[in-house]
Amino acid sequence: MATTSDNAKKPRTPLYRNDLWTLEDDFSLGRAGDQVARMALEVEPPFTLGVTGKWGAGKTSIMRRAFATLGGQPIRQERALAEPGEEGRSEEWENLACANDQRKSQLGWPEEYFDAAGGVFCVWFSPWQHQNEENPLIPLLREIRIQFQAQIQTSLRNQSDNWQKLAEKTDRQKKHKENVKKIWTQCRSNGLASINLLGQVGDAALSLAVGSSTPILSGSIDAIHQMRQEGKDKDAELTALSDGQRFHLLFEDAVDQLLKTHLGFKEKGNAPEDNAPRLILFIDDLDRCEEAVIVRLLESIKLYLASRRCVFVLGLDDSAVLDTLTRYWQGRSQDSNREYLEKLFQAILAVPLPATARVREAVSEQLCAHGIPSPERLAEDIEQLLEPNPRKIKNFVNGLCATWEIHDIQAELPKEAGSKVRYSGARPLEEEQQREREKIVRRFLIFHYLRLYHRPVWRLLERQPESLAILRSVIWGPSEADPSPKGIDSNQQRLLKEFYFRAFSHVLNHPKGESGEERLFHGNESLDKAVEHFQARQDRKRSDECLCGLFRELIPRDYQLNKRYLYLDANGAPQPISDDNP
């Protein structure tokens, strides 16, 4: 049983959930984020990991969790509209960091992994926020420098306070203070040198022709390292190299200096040899960028940034990126573009589907926050109706709750439930009313689904609520007698029946008795595209089959569409329902 303190720590359920990334594990995807963090420690750099999934699948939340686990900080990116604190509450990040004792227990990693994490420096980069830059390397390097500089300033401030307190406690206070000052000065000097070197790397990036197909680094990096080992003069070495090769060496030097400085602020002072310090770059929303930006950034990673200290974690919709490459390199086959992507990544992690039980729990909590009755039953219906996509689920439930409030359905429940109950004495009256209230709420769900996902159907119902009887007969099938709604002539009835059948023909039997068939109309479509379209149709079919099942269960023959679902008066309050509308 949860204690009072446990309940106090639990965050309040939001009335409406935004679709931004979250560190809270609302849909049980946290384990995937933990695996990304662990994998970033286990791989041998250079290494590029792709986190792939459709729009709204949870890629950013998974990557953010990994970023926070490895000690990433909620640092504001350098952009005009950013607000302080937009990255989330600092205590959330502290609780997720693997240095936290409780988090260590939760992760259950070998102890050496936590030691290795002490030598990791993480940087977050969102290229679509900088896509007006011609060379995507420039803003990426700028973010590395800005985020490193911010962390150095924080570390210097914290270390200065800690060392000062330590010096005040020692008997040999004067001598110790001198040592403290010397150490602090050295760390500050190293930090400034690292920041300066990162600035030089950024300047060097200006000379690169990013996006060209010239094999700048092919076969030359090993030779460069051999030259170093042989003790050749560094200036002469750099002079003899191309711009791309010089940039690569400068970048490696800058990363080495950055990690050395970063490690100098850690208590242990070094990381295990088999888990050398590394820079982990999280690059998100790549598929949101324009075509040229995507290609240039991928080329930059491939040609210039593949360092022995660097791990890249890229979040993207691989299907969208593949389409981008096909448009960008016209005339090149899709198989060639797919091979290009495969060469960029050493591993790809597909975002798993959200856990059914957790989806229902999260939806139920939000419905409860709005006082909507039968939240568990409604959450079960919603989970079955919708594609298992976190963003789509949030969007639908937010709209459902807002519509519930706008039309003030809560106020109508007692009246409508009371008018529908036919008390037989088999159950207590209160139980019968509760069952009827649940039916009303579930009917409301049906109409909200039509409002969002079958807008032509909803527009017809809005203008002619009486045509609900025709829709019901279409969904019930040929065995259902044709209705004769008042105010709709026979010609309109025929047209409405055709419209409604067309909306649901993929899940209904044809009026002449033929069943609908799935056909593969692919033409010149690739297999990937054909499968993508097939899955989209299957998701829609699954949702509409569920809707039709709910319709048959909850919409009786004599049911009339509650006008409270349709109209608001001039003051914004729902119009009263006429006495002749049950």
Short mmCIF file of N, CA and C in Angstrom, two decimals, residues 360-483:
data_model
loop_
_atom_site.label_atom_id
_atom_site.label_comp_id
_atom_site.label_asym_id
_atom_site.label_seq_id
_atom_site.Cartn_x
_atom_site.Cartn_y
_atom_site.Cartn_z
N ARG A 360 -3.83 2.13 -21.06
CA ARG A 360 -5.16 2.22 -20.44
C ARG A 360 -5.09 2.97 -19.11
N GLU A 361 -4.03 2.73 -18.36
CA GLU A 361 -3.88 3.39 -17.06
C GLU A 361 -3.72 4.90 -17.24
N ALA A 362 -2.86 5.30 -18.20
CA ALA A 362 -2.62 6.73 -18.42
C ALA A 362 -3.89 7.43 -18.92
N VAL A 363 -4.61 6.77 -19.83
CA VAL A 363 -5.85 7.35 -20.35
C VAL A 363 -6.89 7.46 -19.24
N SER A 364 -7.01 6.40 -18.45
CA SER A 364 -7.99 6.40 -17.35
C SER A 364 -7.70 7.51 -16.35
N GLU A 365 -6.43 7.73 -16.03
CA GLU A 365 -6.06 8.79 -15.09
C GLU A 365 -6.49 10.17 -15.61
N GLN A 366 -6.29 10.38 -16.91
CA GLN A 366 -6.66 11.68 -17.48
C GLN A 366 -8.18 11.86 -17.51
N LEU A 367 -8.91 10.80 -17.83
CA LEU A 367 -10.37 10.88 -17.82
C LEU A 367 -10.89 11.16 -16.41
N CYS A 368 -10.25 10.51 -15.42
CA CYS A 368 -10.61 10.74 -14.01
C CYS A 368 -10.41 12.20 -13.63
N ALA A 369 -9.31 12.79 -14.12
CA ALA A 369 -9.02 14.18 -13.78
C ALA A 369 -10.12 15.12 -14.26
N HIS A 370 -10.85 14.71 -15.30
CA HIS A 370 -11.96 15.51 -15.82
C HIS A 370 -13.30 15.08 -15.24
N GLY A 371 -13.29 14.08 -14.37
CA GLY A 371 -14.54 13.62 -13.77
C GLY A 371 -15.42 12.86 -14.73
N ILE A 372 -14.86 12.28 -15.77
CA ILE A 372 -15.64 11.51 -16.75
C ILE A 372 -15.94 10.14 -16.16
N PRO A 373 -17.18 9.72 -16.11
CA PRO A 373 -17.53 8.44 -15.48
C PRO A 373 -16.98 7.24 -16.25
N SER A 374 -16.90 6.10 -15.55
CA SER A 374 -16.45 4.82 -16.13
C SER A 374 -15.13 4.97 -16.87
N PRO A 375 -14.11 5.57 -16.26
CA PRO A 375 -12.86 5.83 -16.98
C PRO A 375 -12.15 4.56 -17.43
N GLU A 376 -12.18 3.51 -16.59
CA GLU A 376 -11.48 2.28 -16.96
C GLU A 376 -12.11 1.64 -18.20
N ARG A 377 -13.44 1.59 -18.24
CA ARG A 377 -14.12 1.00 -19.40
C ARG A 377 -13.88 1.83 -20.64
N LEU A 378 -13.93 3.14 -20.49
CA LEU A 378 -13.71 4.03 -21.62
C LEU A 378 -12.26 3.94 -22.11
N ALA A 379 -11.32 3.83 -21.18
CA ALA A 379 -9.91 3.70 -21.56
C ALA A 379 -9.67 2.42 -22.35
N GLU A 380 -10.35 1.36 -21.98
CA GLU A 380 -10.23 0.09 -22.72
C GLU A 380 -10.74 0.26 -24.15
N ASP A 381 -11.89 0.93 -24.31
CA ASP A 381 -12.42 1.18 -25.66
C ASP A 381 -11.45 2.02 -26.48
N ILE A 382 -10.90 3.06 -25.87
CA ILE A 382 -9.99 3.96 -26.58
C ILE A 382 -8.74 3.21 -27.03
N GLU A 383 -8.19 2.39 -26.14
CA GLU A 383 -6.99 1.62 -26.50
C GLU A 383 -7.26 0.70 -27.68
N GLN A 384 -8.45 0.13 -27.75
CA GLN A 384 -8.79 -0.76 -28.86
C GLN A 384 -9.09 0.01 -30.14
N LEU A 385 -9.63 1.21 -29.99
CA LEU A 385 -10.00 2.01 -31.16
C LEU A 385 -8.80 2.57 -31.90
N LEU A 386 -7.77 2.99 -31.17
CA LEU A 386 -6.71 3.80 -31.77
C LEU A 386 -5.47 3.00 -32.11
N GLU A 387 -4.74 3.52 -33.08
CA GLU A 387 -3.42 2.99 -33.39
C GLU A 387 -2.53 3.17 -32.16
N PRO A 388 -1.70 2.18 -31.83
CA PRO A 388 -0.85 2.29 -30.62
C PRO A 388 0.30 3.26 -30.82
N ASN A 389 -0.04 4.54 -30.91
CA ASN A 389 0.93 5.60 -31.12
C ASN A 389 0.74 6.64 -30.02
N PRO A 390 1.73 6.85 -29.15
CA PRO A 390 1.55 7.75 -28.00
C PRO A 390 1.02 9.12 -28.37
N ARG A 391 1.54 9.70 -29.44
CA ARG A 391 1.10 11.06 -29.80
C ARG A 391 -0.36 11.07 -30.25
N LYS A 392 -0.77 10.07 -31.02
CA LYS A 392 -2.16 10.01 -31.48
C LYS A 392 -3.11 9.75 -30.32
N ILE A 393 -2.68 8.92 -29.38
CA ILE A 393 -3.52 8.65 -28.20
C ILE A 393 -3.71 9.93 -27.39
N LYS A 394 -2.61 10.67 -27.15
CA LYS A 394 -2.71 11.92 -26.39
C LYS A 394 -3.63 12.91 -27.11
N ASN A 395 -3.44 13.04 -28.41
CA ASN A 395 -4.25 13.97 -29.19
C ASN A 395 -5.73 13.64 -29.08
N PHE A 396 -6.07 12.36 -29.23
CA PHE A 396 -7.47 11.95 -29.20
C PHE A 396 -8.08 12.19 -27.82
N VAL A 397 -7.38 11.79 -26.77
CA VAL A 397 -7.93 11.92 -25.42
C VAL A 397 -8.06 13.39 -25.03
N ASN A 398 -7.07 14.21 -25.41
CA ASN A 398 -7.19 15.65 -25.15
C ASN A 398 -8.45 16.22 -25.78
N GLY A 399 -8.68 15.85 -27.05
CA GLY A 399 -9.87 16.34 -27.75
C GLY A 399 -11.15 15.83 -27.13
N LEU A 400 -11.14 14.57 -26.71
CA LEU A 400 -12.32 13.99 -26.06
C LEU A 400 -12.67 14.75 -24.78
N CYS A 401 -11.65 15.01 -23.97
CA CYS A 401 -11.89 15.71 -22.70
C CYS A 401 -12.36 17.14 -22.93
N ALA A 402 -11.75 17.81 -23.92
CA ALA A 402 -12.16 19.19 -24.21
C ALA A 402 -13.60 19.24 -24.71
N THR A 403 -13.97 18.30 -25.58
CA THR A 403 -15.34 18.26 -26.10
C THR A 403 -16.33 17.94 -25.00
N TRP A 404 -15.94 17.06 -24.09
CA TRP A 404 -16.78 16.74 -22.93
C TRP A 404 -17.09 18.01 -22.12
N GLU A 405 -16.05 18.84 -21.92
CA GLU A 405 -16.23 20.06 -21.14
C GLU A 405 -17.04 21.10 -21.93
N ILE A 406 -16.74 21.25 -23.21
CA ILE A 406 -17.43 22.26 -24.02
C ILE A 406 -18.93 22.02 -24.04
N HIS A 407 -19.30 20.76 -24.24
CA HIS A 407 -20.73 20.43 -24.36
C HIS A 407 -21.36 20.09 -23.01
N ASP A 408 -20.56 20.15 -21.95
CA ASP A 408 -21.07 19.94 -20.59
C ASP A 408 -21.90 18.66 -20.49
N ILE A 409 -21.31 17.57 -20.95
CA ILE A 409 -22.01 16.28 -20.97
C ILE A 409 -22.33 15.83 -19.55
N GLN A 410 -21.47 16.21 -18.61
CA GLN A 410 -21.68 15.79 -17.21
C GLN A 410 -23.04 16.25 -16.70
N ALA A 411 -23.45 17.46 -17.09
CA ALA A 411 -24.72 17.99 -16.61
C ALA A 411 -25.91 17.24 -17.18
N GLU A 412 -25.73 16.63 -18.34
CA GLU A 412 -26.84 15.94 -19.00
C GLU A 412 -26.99 14.49 -18.54
N LEU A 413 -25.94 13.94 -17.94
CA LEU A 413 -25.95 12.51 -17.60
C LEU A 413 -27.15 12.09 -16.75
N PRO A 414 -27.43 12.77 -15.62
CA PRO A 414 -28.54 12.30 -14.79
C PRO A 414 -29.87 12.25 -15.54
N LYS A 415 -30.12 13.29 -16.34
CA LYS A 415 -31.39 13.35 -17.07
C LYS A 415 -31.48 12.25 -18.11
N GLU A 416 -30.43 12.12 -18.92
CA GLU A 416 -30.49 11.13 -20.00
C GLU A 416 -30.48 9.71 -19.44
N ALA A 417 -29.65 9.47 -18.41
CA ALA A 417 -29.60 8.13 -17.83
C ALA A 417 -30.93 7.76 -17.20
N GLY A 418 -31.56 8.72 -16.52
CA GLY A 418 -32.84 8.44 -15.89
C GLY A 418 -33.93 8.14 -16.89
N SER A 419 -33.89 8.84 -18.05
CA SER A 419 -34.93 8.63 -19.06
C SER A 419 -34.78 7.30 -19.78
N LYS A 420 -33.56 6.75 -19.78
CA LYS A 420 -33.32 5.50 -20.50
C LYS A 420 -33.56 4.26 -19.66
N VAL A 421 -33.49 4.39 -18.34
CA VAL A 421 -33.59 3.22 -17.48
C VAL A 421 -35.01 2.66 -17.51
N ARG A 422 -35.10 1.37 -17.78
CA ARG A 422 -36.37 0.66 -17.67
C ARG A 422 -36.24 -0.28 -16.48
N TYR A 423 -36.67 0.20 -15.33
CA TYR A 423 -36.41 -0.53 -14.08
C TYR A 423 -37.26 -1.80 -14.01
N SER A 424 -36.56 -2.95 -13.91
CA SER A 424 -37.25 -4.24 -13.86
C SER A 424 -37.24 -4.85 -12.47
N GLY A 425 -36.42 -4.33 -11.59
CA GLY A 425 -36.31 -4.89 -10.25
C GLY A 425 -35.26 -5.97 -10.13
N ALA A 426 -34.68 -6.40 -11.26
CA ALA A 426 -33.66 -7.45 -11.23
C ALA A 426 -32.39 -6.95 -10.55
N ARG A 427 -32.09 -5.66 -10.73
CA ARG A 427 -30.91 -5.06 -10.10
C ARG A 427 -31.37 -3.82 -9.35
N PRO A 428 -30.55 -3.37 -8.39
CA PRO A 428 -30.87 -2.11 -7.72
C PRO A 428 -30.95 -0.97 -8.72
N LEU A 429 -31.83 -0.02 -8.47
CA LEU A 429 -32.02 1.10 -9.39
C LEU A 429 -30.72 1.86 -9.62
N GLU A 430 -29.94 2.04 -8.56
CA GLU A 430 -28.67 2.78 -8.70
C GLU A 430 -27.72 2.06 -9.66
N GLU A 431 -27.70 0.74 -9.59
CA GLU A 431 -26.83 -0.03 -10.49
C GLU A 431 -27.30 0.10 -11.94
N GLU A 432 -28.62 0.08 -12.14
CA GLU A 432 -29.16 0.23 -13.49
C GLU A 432 -28.79 1.61 -14.05
N GLN A 433 -28.88 2.63 -13.21
CA GLN A 433 -28.53 3.97 -13.67
C GLN A 433 -27.05 4.09 -13.99
N GLN A 434 -26.21 3.42 -13.18
CA GLN A 434 -24.78 3.42 -13.44
C GLN A 434 -24.46 2.76 -14.78
N ARG A 435 -25.12 1.64 -15.06
CA ARG A 435 -24.91 0.95 -16.34
C ARG A 435 -25.34 1.84 -17.50
N GLU A 436 -26.42 2.55 -17.31
CA GLU A 436 -26.89 3.42 -18.39
C GLU A 436 -25.96 4.61 -18.58
N ARG A 437 -25.42 5.16 -17.49
CA ARG A 437 -24.45 6.26 -17.60
C ARG A 437 -23.22 5.79 -18.38
N GLU A 438 -22.78 4.57 -18.11
CA GLU A 438 -21.62 4.04 -18.83
C GLU A 438 -21.91 3.94 -20.32
N LYS A 439 -23.11 3.52 -20.68
CA LYS A 439 -23.47 3.44 -22.10
C LYS A 439 -23.46 4.82 -22.75
N ILE A 440 -23.96 5.81 -22.03
CA ILE A 440 -24.00 7.17 -22.57
C ILE A 440 -22.59 7.68 -22.84
N VAL A 441 -21.69 7.44 -21.89
CA VAL A 441 -20.30 7.89 -22.04
C VAL A 441 -19.64 7.18 -23.21
N ARG A 442 -19.91 5.92 -23.37
CA ARG A 442 -19.31 5.16 -24.48
C ARG A 442 -19.89 5.61 -25.82
N ARG A 443 -21.18 5.98 -25.84
CA ARG A 443 -21.75 6.53 -27.07
C ARG A 443 -21.07 7.85 -27.43
N PHE A 444 -20.81 8.64 -26.41
CA PHE A 444 -20.11 9.90 -26.63
C PHE A 444 -18.75 9.64 -27.28
N LEU A 445 -18.07 8.58 -26.85
CA LEU A 445 -16.79 8.20 -27.45
C LEU A 445 -16.96 7.88 -28.94
N ILE A 446 -18.02 7.15 -29.28
CA ILE A 446 -18.28 6.81 -30.68
C ILE A 446 -18.39 8.07 -31.52
N PHE A 447 -19.17 9.03 -31.04
CA PHE A 447 -19.40 10.24 -31.84
C PHE A 447 -18.15 11.11 -31.90
N HIS A 448 -17.33 11.08 -30.86
CA HIS A 448 -16.08 11.84 -30.92
C HIS A 448 -15.13 11.21 -31.93
N TYR A 449 -15.11 9.90 -31.98
CA TYR A 449 -14.27 9.22 -32.98
C TYR A 449 -14.74 9.59 -34.39
N LEU A 450 -16.04 9.59 -34.63
CA LEU A 450 -16.56 9.99 -35.94
C LEU A 450 -16.17 11.43 -36.25
N ARG A 451 -16.23 12.29 -35.24
CA ARG A 451 -15.90 13.70 -35.42
C ARG A 451 -14.47 13.88 -35.93
N LEU A 452 -13.55 13.06 -35.42
CA LEU A 452 -12.13 13.22 -35.76
C LEU A 452 -11.70 12.39 -36.96
N TYR A 453 -12.15 11.15 -37.05
CA TYR A 453 -11.60 10.22 -38.04
C TYR A 453 -12.55 9.90 -39.19
N HIS A 454 -13.80 10.34 -39.10
CA HIS A 454 -14.74 10.20 -40.21
C HIS A 454 -15.47 11.52 -40.37
N ARG A 455 -14.72 12.54 -40.75
CA ARG A 455 -15.29 13.89 -40.78
C ARG A 455 -16.43 14.04 -41.78
N PRO A 456 -16.37 13.42 -42.98
CA PRO A 456 -17.53 13.52 -43.87
C PRO A 456 -18.80 12.93 -43.24
N VAL A 457 -18.65 11.80 -42.53
CA VAL A 457 -19.79 11.20 -41.85
C VAL A 457 -20.33 12.15 -40.79
N TRP A 458 -19.42 12.74 -40.02
CA TRP A 458 -19.87 13.63 -38.94
C TRP A 458 -20.54 14.88 -39.50
N ARG A 459 -20.05 15.40 -40.63
CA ARG A 459 -20.68 16.58 -41.22
C ARG A 459 -22.12 16.28 -41.64
N LEU A 460 -22.34 15.07 -42.17
CA LEU A 460 -23.70 14.68 -42.53
C LEU A 460 -24.59 14.57 -41.29
N LEU A 461 -24.05 13.98 -40.22
CA LEU A 461 -24.83 13.83 -38.99
C LEU A 461 -25.12 15.19 -38.35
N GLU A 462 -24.17 16.10 -38.44
CA GLU A 462 -24.40 17.44 -37.87
C GLU A 462 -25.59 18.13 -38.53
N ARG A 463 -25.65 18.04 -39.86
CA ARG A 463 -26.71 18.72 -40.58
C ARG A 463 -28.03 17.95 -40.58
N GLN A 464 -27.92 16.62 -40.52
CA GLN A 464 -29.12 15.78 -40.54
C GLN A 464 -29.00 14.70 -39.47
N PRO A 465 -29.19 15.06 -38.19
CA PRO A 465 -29.05 14.09 -37.11
C PRO A 465 -29.96 12.87 -37.29
N GLU A 466 -31.09 13.07 -37.99
CA GLU A 466 -32.01 11.95 -38.18
C GLU A 466 -31.40 10.84 -39.01
N SER A 467 -30.35 11.17 -39.78
CA SER A 467 -29.74 10.15 -40.64
C SER A 467 -28.91 9.15 -39.84
N LEU A 468 -28.81 9.33 -38.52
CA LEU A 468 -28.13 8.34 -37.69
C LEU A 468 -28.77 6.96 -37.87
N ALA A 469 -30.08 6.93 -38.06
CA ALA A 469 -30.77 5.65 -38.27
C ALA A 469 -30.27 4.96 -39.54
N ILE A 470 -29.96 5.74 -40.57
CA ILE A 470 -29.44 5.17 -41.81
C ILE A 470 -28.03 4.63 -41.59
N LEU A 471 -27.21 5.40 -40.87
CA LEU A 471 -25.86 4.93 -40.56
C LEU A 471 -25.93 3.63 -39.76
N ARG A 472 -26.82 3.56 -38.81
CA ARG A 472 -26.96 2.35 -38.01
C ARG A 472 -27.34 1.15 -38.89
N SER A 473 -28.27 1.34 -39.82
CA SER A 473 -28.68 0.23 -40.68
C SER A 473 -27.55 -0.23 -41.59
N VAL A 474 -26.71 0.72 -42.04
CA VAL A 474 -25.55 0.37 -42.87
C VAL A 474 -24.57 -0.48 -42.07
N ILE A 475 -24.30 -0.08 -40.84
CA ILE A 475 -23.34 -0.81 -40.01
C ILE A 475 -23.88 -2.17 -39.61
N TRP A 476 -25.16 -2.27 -39.35
CA TRP A 476 -25.75 -3.56 -38.98
C TRP A 476 -25.77 -4.52 -40.17
N GLY A 477 -25.85 -4.00 -41.38
CA GLY A 477 -25.76 -4.87 -42.55
C GLY A 477 -27.09 -5.14 -43.22
N PRO A 478 -27.07 -6.00 -44.27
CA PRO A 478 -28.25 -6.25 -45.10
C PRO A 478 -29.45 -6.79 -44.32
N SER A 479 -29.20 -7.45 -43.19
CA SER A 479 -30.31 -8.03 -42.44
C SER A 479 -31.17 -6.97 -41.76
N GLU A 480 -30.65 -5.77 -41.65
CA GLU A 480 -31.38 -4.69 -40.97
C GLU A 480 -32.38 -4.05 -41.94
N ALA A 481 -33.60 -3.88 -41.48
CA ALA A 481 -34.63 -3.25 -42.30
C ALA A 481 -34.27 -1.79 -42.56
N ASP A 482 -34.55 -1.32 -43.78
CA ASP A 482 -34.26 0.07 -44.12
C ASP A 482 -35.12 1.00 -43.27
N PRO A 483 -34.51 1.99 -42.63
CA PRO A 483 -35.28 2.93 -41.82
C PRO A 483 -35.95 3.98 -42.70
#
